[in-house]
């Protein structure tokens, strides 16, 4: 190829002098190389070159157009230089365009030809030629005519653009043969293919594995990587005993025990949540809490615990609403977003914010499932990978029905929440029938108030309030015949009006029946000196029957957020409802005054209402919950955004995956949102997709061995690292999809079976000790198990386990450490160490960019950006937190107290017990005497404090 | 790197029990072996994306995981050794402070010609002249309003940038942008980048200190001084004249002796553990960090203690005699100077909080009654800030300290409809620099005649940050960190150093 390129260079002909040769010729347009000399991507042009002729009245390419290119463009966009990836010496180069992703020329359509925009200086920042005036009018006219007439280029009219990539990760996965180790006898040849691949490479370097790890180190390592918790003192003992009798059985049993543990899912969910930067707050200014977002966190934990096949796991997170697993779509809205209220009023800012939200969705999928940095193609074609700007926006078209917000997740009919919700609904309906007999009443559903009365027929209804100020985001009116229809909606032809003198700027009355919840509300303010009361009136398009009215102050808050000062508060108490009768007279149908009168008159009514509200609370708690797992919206048309700007829309695109990976989803251009998402989920999890399985097995490897076979676990593109063991990676990916090596019934895409295979390898079980003979050898070769520091969660959970305080309850709302805050205030840590926080740290409120005043210092992520790899860094803040925090002080005392309680007051025994509880081992003689001395002279809790701060405690051996 | 058995035993015998003595550790342990572990984290094999894109190699700092704060050389000779960023959340009105626009007085009360009907908060009102009188100041004759009389007196030391513009008209994104280089969440702060690049010059204080406003954190909270995806070691440590860092103090229930003996036991446990992992840089680094933490327990209270400051200093900063908030902010200013004197690399001083942070005025945001809100905020900011810069100058620190006075965007030349405040203006705003490497008494760039858009010598936030890094001796295109597929930079893929303001 290089040869061909040089040969071509030597011809030194002007690119516009069409060589008269009659055979196909391949020209490789550009190539990039990385260190390992892997050819990344090439674009092949197939050119059938023939000669052409011109008439005087027509545009003649050679006479009229070629000189313009030659003079104005070819210096930067010619044969030898292709600024911005654009090449104008071939017709295909024009058709394809440059990095911007826009076709420079669309034959026959000057308005779509980006070339004309840039030479006319219509696109700010992309004026061509740069630092020069626009082209002269006559040249622009020639180019325009040439394009309109079909951009004839003699000899190149049949050239087609063909894109392909040679990058390894985009190639199909083929299961490589397991190598045969040359210098192995049959007996010492390892059973596990993983070891064969690893040893093959290691031995070629003249090295071998380290000896097996000590049982103490092995158990600690295995327990932490599988469950995030070290062995308890008892488990450490039991394992040591069993290992002594039969190491192999002891180990297998331990592996299977840990894989079956409820804590397995908690550990592996943590890794997944890191990658997708899932958190329970929005980020940005108000950084509000995302109500019930934890339902998604629990979905992930359960998925790992149930060993949900990975292809299904991905499918449900993208299109779970289609299979009764709506809680899984929390994945799509895992990233941060800026709520409308803080984006501002400018329409362009709102469009930008929407584009940013779509980008967060694509980043999530790119980083977690595909292992490509798809976001790089948002403004121009990807600089390194075969992802065009069209690919980016076609993928964004798939997710156009997703908006950051809440909905009631779709659950299977037999889901406990649905069953319970139905049960309670029936009870509520029964109570309502009893209440109906007495008269109008009011229900408080927290998010809204609903008052109910005997059905009335009217064309106009008016609600009048008892306070000078009213603010409501929405009023709904419903009838007995079809309670799902909100008769007040403007789109049904209903108009809302209010007294003009009570109007408030930017809080128009049209907000009250626009069907949209949230801060765009109707407000009324009666001047101080006026005797008026604020009212709102609805005029239906025809008389309608209705029996209930719903009012909410900010239902979006109710549905989407929590822990906010004054949330769900109404500015008024009393109101009355009137309808206009046929004579134009207003007559009252219900009022709060009547409610209280009826309360007084009917003793049993109070009891019924209190029972009703008890049931309402139960529904809210135990029935289906609104949850921040995304809400649906009708998909908008999707256009390529030139340079990523929503203000520069170019051609329309339709839902698709990445074209170089056959991204055709086989759906209609305007398929429904769920069809689009289901289709891309199938495309992603197709066994032919070369990325999905590779990325998944590599990530598992990374979490087990401390670094991936590809160290850049979320970037398998050409800017990422090359695999240290490419055959092993492919073998694992193939094995993952079509298992052959399992003792169990083969389960395709099983994460647990994959993990089992890896931890059963000798590689995993070898010692981590340093070896003088191999200093400086690449750790990736796995000549030892690579030791590392443990994460924030492991430190915290280990401490709680040692004291016996760890509450092992799985799932449910996160434990809180922060205050209830004002909308635009920062979260503040109120209490981060009390008994209610003694759960595993995955259940701690996961807040964006909030310092938990304890573990943020330990590289706990801030959840703003995708985090495929947690850094491990060292800061004195870690030391201060672990030495002086109330959490550690308190826990040190509790561990000491537990030890004393279990073994009595003898200091030597108590010290030994503390070592067992915290480190799973007995102290050495020197450690024992030094620690006992400290316990006697000062306090046993100081020994615990010291152990908690010692390196061994924070170390994965 | 091959470490012989002999060296290894020496290493253990000398450093095992005494690793908490960091100087000793650094003296002999060397950096070579130590570099491997974190280096593999920071510097993935063969990731030279930046080289491909623009033909210049990334110059990632060579981090010793055993001591991530070790002083590192800049890319080229730096004008500034350290930097003070005074950050003013809420958007200071350039039109009422440093950017003099006579056209506003002429068109006062009229509909703005050719200006937008809707801005961030809604419909626009009429043009409003500056709320304070402008006068020529200093030898340079720079026009500055009466809002900031003390800073006005020192304009001959300042280098103004009048042609800045930003990408957003929302505060949190604007704060993110100027402090982290991106409008989105999760990117490393300027201070974190500098800390990552240059390490520390002092041995017993954090490298990067964020002094939050007495009323609380600014809107973007920890983003403004966070490490983003850089290792946590490079985050800012936040404390103020009033509040020490979290968990700095020894728990009240413990005596000094308790603490000392705990540390001794930790050392003993670590020494034994290290026998198996003598070359592990992570472990060595962790041991060193405990030693630094111990030093901070003395050095931070010392630097926070203003008792030794003279009455003249306290007076100059305006600790007494003004509002309570001014007094608290003034103490933070004195703390900032003390930190810079001790060689802290980055000090970020906040003058304002999020909108819920205090009673009444909390930052510079002034949608209603700008006359009152800006005046209240200026009363807090002007005198202590002016005194701080004068103090740095008088002590000779301004020579090699860069002072940055910055806000996230400007305010509109017109009022909001039916209002008395100015809305957000991303199109033009003013910041100033002073000290090392920048022209004193100089104004760069211009906004248009209304101060609505940057006009002459336009400069972006990327340019601004590129220039700050340049003054710290860093090439913004080459200071990179590999994250998720990209060589990330403070300036994304943009930015040009604003050469016109540099002294050399």
PDB file of N, CA and C in Angstrom, chain A residues 34-35 284-285 338 342-346 373 506 711-712 714-715 719 768 770 824-826 849 853 859 865-866 873-875 881 884-885 924 927 930 938 945 949 951 955, chain B residues 8 47 52 69 120-121 169 172 185-187 218-220 223 231-233 246-247 251 254 257-259 262 270 272 277 279-280 286 289-290 297 354 356 482-485:
ATOM      1  N   UNK A  34      -1.175   3.639  14.394  1.00  0.00           N
ATOM      2  CA  UNK A  34      -0.803   3.759  15.793  1.00  0.00           C
ATOM      3  C   UNK A  34       0.493   3.008  15.993  1.00  0.00           C
ATOM      4  N   UNK A  35       0.975   3.057  17.206  1.00  0.00           N
ATOM      5  CA  UNK A  35       2.270   2.509  17.525  1.00  0.00           C
ATOM      6  C   UNK A  35       2.473   1.094  17.004  1.00  0.00           C
ATOM      7  N   UNK A 284     -25.595  19.640  38.000  1.00  0.00           N
ATOM      8  CA  UNK A 284     -25.922  21.011  37.658  1.00  0.00           C
ATOM      9  C   UNK A 284     -26.358  21.795  38.899  1.00  0.00           C
ATOM     10  N   UNK A 285     -26.834  23.007  38.623  1.00  0.00           N
ATOM     11  CA  UNK A 285     -27.050  23.973  39.697  1.00  0.00           C
ATOM     12  C   UNK A 285     -27.911  23.439  40.843  1.00  0.00           C
ATOM     13  N   UNK A 338     -29.368  18.995  32.873  1.00  0.00           N
ATOM     14  CA  UNK A 338     -29.742  20.299  33.408  1.00  0.00           C
ATOM     15  C   UNK A 338     -31.253  20.435  33.263  1.00  0.00           C
ATOM     16  N   UNK A 342     -33.427  25.541  34.863  1.00  0.00           N
ATOM     17  CA  UNK A 342     -32.139  26.217  34.943  1.00  0.00           C
ATOM     18  C   UNK A 342     -31.469  26.406  33.591  1.00  0.00           C
ATOM     19  N   UNK A 343     -32.115  25.950  32.545  1.00  0.00           N
ATOM     20  CA  UNK A 343     -31.538  26.167  31.210  1.00  0.00           C
ATOM     21  C   UNK A 343     -31.754  27.613  30.771  1.00  0.00           C
ATOM     22  N   UNK A 344     -32.872  28.210  31.200  1.00  0.00           N
ATOM     23  CA  UNK A 344     -33.173  29.578  30.790  1.00  0.00           C
ATOM     24  C   UNK A 344     -34.252  29.604  29.721  1.00  0.00           C
ATOM     25  N   UNK A 345     -34.635  30.817  29.336  1.00  0.00           N
ATOM     26  CA  UNK A 345     -35.794  31.000  28.464  1.00  0.00           C
ATOM     27  C   UNK A 345     -35.451  30.983  26.976  1.00  0.00           C
ATOM     28  N   UNK A 346     -34.194  31.150  26.633  1.00  0.00           N
ATOM     29  CA  UNK A 346     -33.869  31.268  25.213  1.00  0.00           C
ATOM     30  C   UNK A 346     -34.085  29.937  24.499  1.00  0.00           C
ATOM     31  N   UNK A 373     -16.006   5.599  21.756  1.00  0.00           N
ATOM     32  CA  UNK A 373     -16.258   6.965  22.193  1.00  0.00           C
ATOM     33  C   UNK A 373     -17.110   7.641  21.141  1.00  0.00           C
ATOM     34  N   UNK A 506     -44.911  35.761  32.994  1.00  0.00           N
ATOM     35  CA  UNK A 506     -44.356  34.440  32.694  1.00  0.00           C
ATOM     36  C   UNK A 506     -45.052  33.307  33.447  1.00  0.00           C
ATOM     37  N   UNK A 711      -6.611  -2.292  28.186  1.00  0.00           N
ATOM     38  CA  UNK A 711      -6.626  -1.487  29.429  1.00  0.00           C
ATOM     39  C   UNK A 711      -7.627  -0.350  29.360  1.00  0.00           C
ATOM     40  N   UNK A 712      -7.953   0.088  28.151  1.00  0.00           N
ATOM     41  CA  UNK A 712      -8.942   1.147  28.016  1.00  0.00           C
ATOM     42  C   UNK A 712     -10.305   0.488  27.856  1.00  0.00           C
ATOM     43  N   UNK A 714     -13.336   1.143  28.110  1.00  0.00           N
ATOM     44  CA  UNK A 714     -14.472   1.729  27.403  1.00  0.00           C
ATOM     45  C   UNK A 714     -14.065   2.313  26.060  1.00  0.00           C
ATOM     46  N   UNK A 715     -12.865   2.055  25.626  1.00  0.00           N
ATOM     47  CA  UNK A 715     -12.466   2.511  24.303  1.00  0.00           C
ATOM     48  C   UNK A 715     -11.732   1.414  23.559  1.00  0.00           C
ATOM     49  N   UNK A 719      -7.849   4.813  19.249  1.00  0.00           N
ATOM     50  CA  UNK A 719      -7.132   5.623  20.219  1.00  0.00           C
ATOM     51  C   UNK A 719      -6.993   4.879  21.541  1.00  0.00           C
ATOM     52  N   UNK A 768       0.730 -12.890  44.798  1.00  0.00           N
ATOM     53  CA  UNK A 768       0.936 -11.517  44.317  1.00  0.00           C
ATOM     54  C   UNK A 768       2.278 -10.955  44.771  1.00  0.00           C
ATOM     55  N   UNK A 770       6.085  -9.851  45.171  1.00  0.00           N
ATOM     56  CA  UNK A 770       7.061  -9.417  44.169  1.00  0.00           C
ATOM     57  C   UNK A 770       8.094 -10.507  43.947  1.00  0.00           C
ATOM     58  N   UNK A 824     -32.194  25.612  45.188  1.00  0.00           N
ATOM     59  CA  UNK A 824     -30.914  26.061  44.617  1.00  0.00           C
ATOM     60  C   UNK A 824     -29.773  26.056  45.624  1.00  0.00           C
ATOM     61  N   UNK A 825     -29.924  25.234  46.645  1.00  0.00           N
ATOM     62  CA  UNK A 825     -28.849  25.143  47.632  1.00  0.00           C
ATOM     63  C   UNK A 825     -28.000  23.906  47.354  1.00  0.00           C
ATOM     64  N   UNK A 826     -26.847  23.860  47.964  1.00  0.00           N
ATOM     65  CA  UNK A 826     -25.981  22.684  47.865  1.00  0.00           C
ATOM     66  C   UNK A 826     -26.421  21.654  48.909  1.00  0.00           C
ATOM     67  N   UNK A 849     -21.244  15.213  42.262  1.00  0.00           N
ATOM     68  CA  UNK A 849     -20.398  16.310  42.724  1.00  0.00           C
ATOM     69  C   UNK A 849     -20.708  16.779  44.139  1.00  0.00           C
ATOM     70  N   UNK A 853     -17.726  13.787  52.578  1.00  0.00           N
ATOM     71  CA  UNK A 853     -16.855  14.122  53.704  1.00  0.00           C
ATOM     72  C   UNK A 853     -16.181  12.885  54.279  1.00  0.00           C
ATOM     73  N   UNK A 859     -11.203   8.501  45.806  1.00  0.00           N
ATOM     74  CA  UNK A 859     -11.499   8.328  44.385  1.00  0.00           C
ATOM     75  C   UNK A 859     -12.897   7.786  44.149  1.00  0.00           C
ATOM     76  N   UNK A 865     -18.842  12.285  34.725  1.00  0.00           N
ATOM     77  CA  UNK A 865     -18.384  11.726  33.462  1.00  0.00           C
ATOM     78  C   UNK A 865     -18.303  10.211  33.574  1.00  0.00           C
ATOM     79  N   UNK A 866     -18.452   9.577  32.430  1.00  0.00           N
ATOM     80  CA  UNK A 866     -18.267   8.135  32.344  1.00  0.00           C
ATOM     81  C   UNK A 866     -16.962   7.746  33.028  1.00  0.00           C
ATOM     82  N   UNK A 873      -5.683   6.947  43.819  1.00  0.00           N
ATOM     83  CA  UNK A 873      -4.670   7.925  44.162  1.00  0.00           C
ATOM     84  C   UNK A 873      -4.596   8.081  45.657  1.00  0.00           C
ATOM     85  N   UNK A 874      -3.605   8.823  46.059  1.00  0.00           N
ATOM     86  CA  UNK A 874      -3.311   8.945  47.477  1.00  0.00           C
ATOM     87  C   UNK A 874      -3.328  10.407  47.853  1.00  0.00           C
ATOM     88  N   UNK A 875      -4.102  10.743  48.846  1.00  0.00           N
ATOM     89  CA  UNK A 875      -4.124  12.112  49.309  1.00  0.00           C
ATOM     90  C   UNK A 875      -4.166  12.133  50.832  1.00  0.00           C
ATOM     91  N   UNK A 881      -9.388  11.481  57.044  1.00  0.00           N
ATOM     92  CA  UNK A 881     -10.731  10.910  57.204  1.00  0.00           C
ATOM     93  C   UNK A 881     -10.693   9.574  57.925  1.00  0.00           C
ATOM     94  N   UNK A 884      -9.505  10.361  61.749  1.00  0.00           N
ATOM     95  CA  UNK A 884     -10.207  11.252  62.670  1.00  0.00           C
ATOM     96  C   UNK A 884     -11.721  11.307  62.530  1.00  0.00           C
ATOM     97  N   UNK A 885     -12.257  10.684  61.518  1.00  0.00           N
ATOM     98  CA  UNK A 885     -13.703  10.832  61.332  1.00  0.00           C
ATOM     99  C   UNK A 885     -14.474  10.152  62.455  1.00  0.00           C
ATOM    100  N   UNK A 924       1.112 -11.358  64.273  1.00  0.00           N
ATOM    101  CA  UNK A 924       2.428 -11.967  64.516  1.00  0.00           C
ATOM    102  C   UNK A 924       2.817 -11.654  65.958  1.00  0.00           C
ATOM    103  N   UNK A 927       3.609  -7.970  66.354  1.00  0.00           N
ATOM    104  CA  UNK A 927       2.383  -7.164  66.268  1.00  0.00           C
ATOM    105  C   UNK A 927       1.556  -7.325  67.540  1.00  0.00           C
ATOM    106  N   UNK A 930       3.141  -5.433  70.564  1.00  0.00           N
ATOM    107  CA  UNK A 930       3.010  -3.973  70.418  1.00  0.00           C
ATOM    108  C   UNK A 930       1.559  -3.542  70.591  1.00  0.00           C
ATOM    109  N   UNK A 938      -3.339   2.537  76.597  1.00  0.00           N
ATOM    110  CA  UNK A 938      -4.335   3.503  76.160  1.00  0.00           C
ATOM    111  C   UNK A 938      -5.703   2.813  76.073  1.00  0.00           C
ATOM    112  N   UNK A 945      -8.253   1.293  65.441  1.00  0.00           N
ATOM    113  CA  UNK A 945      -8.022   2.487  64.615  1.00  0.00           C
ATOM    114  C   UNK A 945      -6.743   2.327  63.803  1.00  0.00           C
ATOM    115  N   UNK A 949      -6.223   1.830  59.590  1.00  0.00           N
ATOM    116  CA  UNK A 949      -5.382   2.745  58.817  1.00  0.00           C
ATOM    117  C   UNK A 949      -4.152   2.071  58.205  1.00  0.00           C
ATOM    118  N   UNK A 951      -1.830  -0.304  55.877  1.00  0.00           N
ATOM    119  CA  UNK A 951      -1.886  -0.612  54.448  1.00  0.00           C
ATOM    120  C   UNK A 951      -2.584  -1.933  54.155  1.00  0.00           C
ATOM    121  N   UNK A 955      -5.725  -3.151  51.133  1.00  0.00           N
ATOM    122  CA  UNK A 955      -4.918  -3.787  50.102  1.00  0.00           C
ATOM    123  C   UNK A 955      -5.563  -5.078  49.640  1.00  0.00           C
TER     124      UNK A 955
ATOM    125  N   UNK B   8      17.463  -3.829  47.630  1.00  0.00           N
ATOM    126  CA  UNK B   8      16.167  -4.088  48.230  1.00  0.00           C
ATOM    127  C   UNK B   8      16.300  -4.177  49.755  1.00  0.00           C
ATOM    128  N   UNK B  47      -0.839   5.456  24.051  1.00  0.00           N
ATOM    129  CA  UNK B  47      -2.009   6.262  23.738  1.00  0.00           C
ATOM    130  C   UNK B  47      -1.555   7.639  23.330  1.00  0.00           C
ATOM    131  N   UNK B  52      -1.521  12.264  17.125  1.00  0.00           N
ATOM    132  CA  UNK B  52      -2.113  12.055  15.823  1.00  0.00           C
ATOM    133  C   UNK B  52      -2.909  13.272  15.386  1.00  0.00           C
ATOM    134  N   UNK B  69       2.653  14.701  44.837  1.00  0.00           N
ATOM    135  CA  UNK B  69       2.723  16.164  44.952  1.00  0.00           C
ATOM    136  C   UNK B  69       4.124  16.711  44.693  1.00  0.00           C
ATOM    137  N   UNK B 120     -32.005  35.210  28.779  1.00  0.00           N
ATOM    138  CA  UNK B 120     -32.087  34.064  29.678  1.00  0.00           C
ATOM    139  C   UNK B 120     -33.371  34.012  30.503  1.00  0.00           C
ATOM    140  N   UNK B 121     -33.694  35.116  31.164  1.00  0.00           N
ATOM    141  CA  UNK B 121     -34.855  35.081  32.058  1.00  0.00           C
ATOM    142  C   UNK B 121     -36.153  35.502  31.392  1.00  0.00           C
ATOM    143  N   UNK B 169     -25.561  30.856  28.896  1.00  0.00           N
ATOM    144  CA  UNK B 169     -26.059  31.951  29.712  1.00  0.00           C
ATOM    145  C   UNK B 169     -26.640  31.434  31.019  1.00  0.00           C
ATOM    146  N   UNK B 172     -24.635  27.637  36.323  1.00  0.00           N
ATOM    147  CA  UNK B 172     -23.833  26.452  36.660  1.00  0.00           C
ATOM    148  C   UNK B 172     -22.953  26.015  35.501  1.00  0.00           C
ATOM    149  N   UNK B 185     -20.868  18.490  33.374  1.00  0.00           N
ATOM    150  CA  UNK B 185     -20.407  18.064  34.686  1.00  0.00           C
ATOM    151  C   UNK B 185     -19.191  17.140  34.562  1.00  0.00           C
ATOM    152  N   UNK B 186     -18.381  17.125  35.603  1.00  0.00           N
ATOM    153  CA  UNK B 186     -17.441  16.030  35.742  1.00  0.00           C
ATOM    154  C   UNK B 186     -16.045  16.233  35.187  1.00  0.00           C
ATOM    155  N   UNK B 187     -15.698  17.450  34.798  1.00  0.00           N
ATOM    156  CA  UNK B 187     -14.349  17.674  34.278  1.00  0.00           C
ATOM    157  C   UNK B 187     -13.441  18.260  35.362  1.00  0.00           C
ATOM    158  N   UNK B 218     -20.203  27.865  45.802  1.00  0.00           N
ATOM    159  CA  UNK B 218     -20.820  28.445  44.608  1.00  0.00           C
ATOM    160  C   UNK B 218     -21.721  27.399  43.937  1.00  0.00           C
ATOM    161  N   UNK B 219     -22.394  27.821  42.859  1.00  0.00           N
ATOM    162  CA  UNK B 219     -23.442  26.964  42.294  1.00  0.00           C
ATOM    163  C   UNK B 219     -22.938  25.642  41.768  1.00  0.00           C
ATOM    164  N   UNK B 220     -21.764  25.656  41.197  1.00  0.00           N
ATOM    165  CA  UNK B 220     -21.270  24.394  40.676  1.00  0.00           C
ATOM    166  C   UNK B 220     -20.573  23.575  41.754  1.00  0.00           C
ATOM    167  N   UNK B 223     -17.446  21.038  41.747  1.00  0.00           N
ATOM    168  CA  UNK B 223     -16.874  21.060  40.393  1.00  0.00           C
ATOM    169  C   UNK B 223     -15.770  22.098  40.260  1.00  0.00           C
ATOM    170  N   UNK B 231      -6.944  11.772  39.146  1.00  0.00           N
ATOM    171  CA  UNK B 231      -6.893  11.126  40.462  1.00  0.00           C
ATOM    172  C   UNK B 231      -7.257  12.107  41.582  1.00  0.00           C
ATOM    173  N   UNK B 232      -7.897  11.567  42.625  1.00  0.00           N
ATOM    174  CA  UNK B 232      -8.388  12.400  43.728  1.00  0.00           C
ATOM    175  C   UNK B 232      -7.267  13.219  44.366  1.00  0.00           C
ATOM    176  N   UNK B 233      -6.038  12.763  44.207  1.00  0.00           N
ATOM    177  CA  UNK B 233      -4.908  13.470  44.806  1.00  0.00           C
ATOM    178  C   UNK B 233      -4.826  14.922  44.344  1.00  0.00           C
ATOM    179  N   UNK B 246     -12.281  19.100  56.649  1.00  0.00           N
ATOM    180  CA  UNK B 246     -12.955  18.010  57.358  1.00  0.00           C
ATOM    181  C   UNK B 246     -11.937  17.100  58.037  1.00  0.00           C
ATOM    182  N   UNK B 247     -12.264  16.712  59.235  1.00  0.00           N
ATOM    183  CA  UNK B 247     -11.491  15.675  59.930  1.00  0.00           C
ATOM    184  C   UNK B 247     -10.015  16.031  60.113  1.00  0.00           C
ATOM    185  N   UNK B 251      -9.626  13.812  67.059  1.00  0.00           N
ATOM    186  CA  UNK B 251     -10.901  13.737  67.782  1.00  0.00           C
ATOM    187  C   UNK B 251     -10.731  14.172  69.233  1.00  0.00           C
ATOM    188  N   UNK B 254      -9.428  11.972  72.084  1.00  0.00           N
ATOM    189  CA  UNK B 254      -8.068  11.418  72.089  1.00  0.00           C
ATOM    190  C   UNK B 254      -7.038  12.436  72.574  1.00  0.00           C
ATOM    191  N   UNK B 257      -0.937  11.863  72.927  1.00  0.00           N
ATOM    192  CA  UNK B 257      -0.222  10.608  73.126  1.00  0.00           C
ATOM    193  C   UNK B 257      -0.958   9.436  72.458  1.00  0.00           C
ATOM    194  N   UNK B 258      -2.295   9.439  72.585  1.00  0.00           N
ATOM    195  CA  UNK B 258      -3.099   8.408  71.898  1.00  0.00           C
ATOM    196  C   UNK B 258      -2.789   8.415  70.404  1.00  0.00           C
ATOM    197  N   UNK B 259      -2.757   9.615  69.878  1.00  0.00           N
ATOM    198  CA  UNK B 259      -2.541   9.767  68.449  1.00  0.00           C
ATOM    199  C   UNK B 259      -1.156   9.275  68.047  1.00  0.00           C
ATOM    200  N   UNK B 262      -0.980   5.543  68.199  1.00  0.00           N
ATOM    201  CA  UNK B 262      -1.693   4.919  67.072  1.00  0.00           C
ATOM    202  C   UNK B 262      -0.788   4.915  65.840  1.00  0.00           C
ATOM    203  N   UNK B 270       2.647  -1.480  58.990  1.00  0.00           N
ATOM    204  CA  UNK B 270       3.021  -1.231  57.597  1.00  0.00           C
ATOM    205  C   UNK B 270       4.404  -1.785  57.278  1.00  0.00           C
ATOM    206  N   UNK B 272       5.817  -4.376  58.457  1.00  0.00           N
ATOM    207  CA  UNK B 272       5.732  -5.816  58.241  1.00  0.00           C
ATOM    208  C   UNK B 272       5.099  -6.100  56.875  1.00  0.00           C
ATOM    209  N   UNK B 277       6.063  -6.573  49.902  1.00  0.00           N
ATOM    210  CA  UNK B 277       5.844  -5.721  48.718  1.00  0.00           C
ATOM    211  C   UNK B 277       6.781  -4.516  48.750  1.00  0.00           C
ATOM    212  N   UNK B 279       8.636  -3.028  46.728  1.00  0.00           N
ATOM    213  CA  UNK B 279       8.711  -2.083  45.618  1.00  0.00           C
ATOM    214  C   UNK B 279       7.378  -1.443  45.287  1.00  0.00           C
ATOM    215  N   UNK B 280       6.381  -1.674  46.116  1.00  0.00           N
ATOM    216  CA  UNK B 280       5.044  -1.198  45.751  1.00  0.00           C
ATOM    217  C   UNK B 280       4.900   0.293  46.001  1.00  0.00           C
ATOM    218  N   UNK B 286       1.071   5.751  50.131  1.00  0.00           N
ATOM    219  CA  UNK B 286       0.068   5.838  51.192  1.00  0.00           C
ATOM    220  C   UNK B 286       0.747   6.181  52.524  1.00  0.00           C
ATOM    221  N   UNK B 289       1.533   9.751  52.570  1.00  0.00           N
ATOM    222  CA  UNK B 289       0.360  10.617  52.718  1.00  0.00           C
ATOM    223  C   UNK B 289      -0.033  10.760  54.185  1.00  0.00           C
ATOM    224  N   UNK B 290       0.218   9.730  54.966  1.00  0.00           N
ATOM    225  CA  UNK B 290      -0.085   9.837  56.394  1.00  0.00           C
ATOM    226  C   UNK B 290       0.855  10.835  57.060  1.00  0.00           C
ATOM    227  N   UNK B 297      -1.897  18.722  60.179  1.00  0.00           N
ATOM    228  CA  UNK B 297      -2.602  18.960  61.432  1.00  0.00           C
ATOM    229  C   UNK B 297      -1.960  20.108  62.211  1.00  0.00           C
ATOM    230  N   UNK B 354     -23.979  29.815  46.262  1.00  0.00           N
ATOM    231  CA  UNK B 354     -25.189  29.514  45.500  1.00  0.00           C
ATOM    232  C   UNK B 354     -26.320  30.405  46.023  1.00  0.00           C
ATOM    233  N   UNK B 356     -28.980  29.974  47.505  1.00  0.00           N
ATOM    234  CA  UNK B 356     -29.673  29.671  48.747  1.00  0.00           C
ATOM    235  C   UNK B 356     -28.735  29.768  49.943  1.00  0.00           C
ATOM    236  N   UNK B 482      -5.263  11.000  29.709  1.00  0.00           N
ATOM    237  CA  UNK B 482      -6.086  10.074  28.941  1.00  0.00           C
ATOM    238  C   UNK B 482      -7.312   9.695  29.746  1.00  0.00           C
ATOM    239  N   UNK B 483      -8.475   9.959  29.180  1.00  0.00           N
ATOM    240  CA  UNK B 483      -9.707   9.526  29.845  1.00  0.00           C
ATOM    241  C   UNK B 483     -10.714   9.079  28.807  1.00  0.00           C
ATOM    242  N   UNK B 484     -11.136   7.853  28.926  1.00  0.00           N
ATOM    243  CA  UNK B 484     -12.223   7.330  28.112  1.00  0.00           C
ATOM    244  C   UNK B 484     -12.053   7.653  26.622  1.00  0.00           C
ATOM    245  N   UNK B 485     -10.901   7.294  26.101  1.00  0.00           N
ATOM    246  CA  UNK B 485     -10.733   7.384  24.661  1.00  0.00           C
ATOM    247  C   UNK B 485     -10.106   8.660  24.149  1.00  0.00           C
TER     248      UNK B 485
END
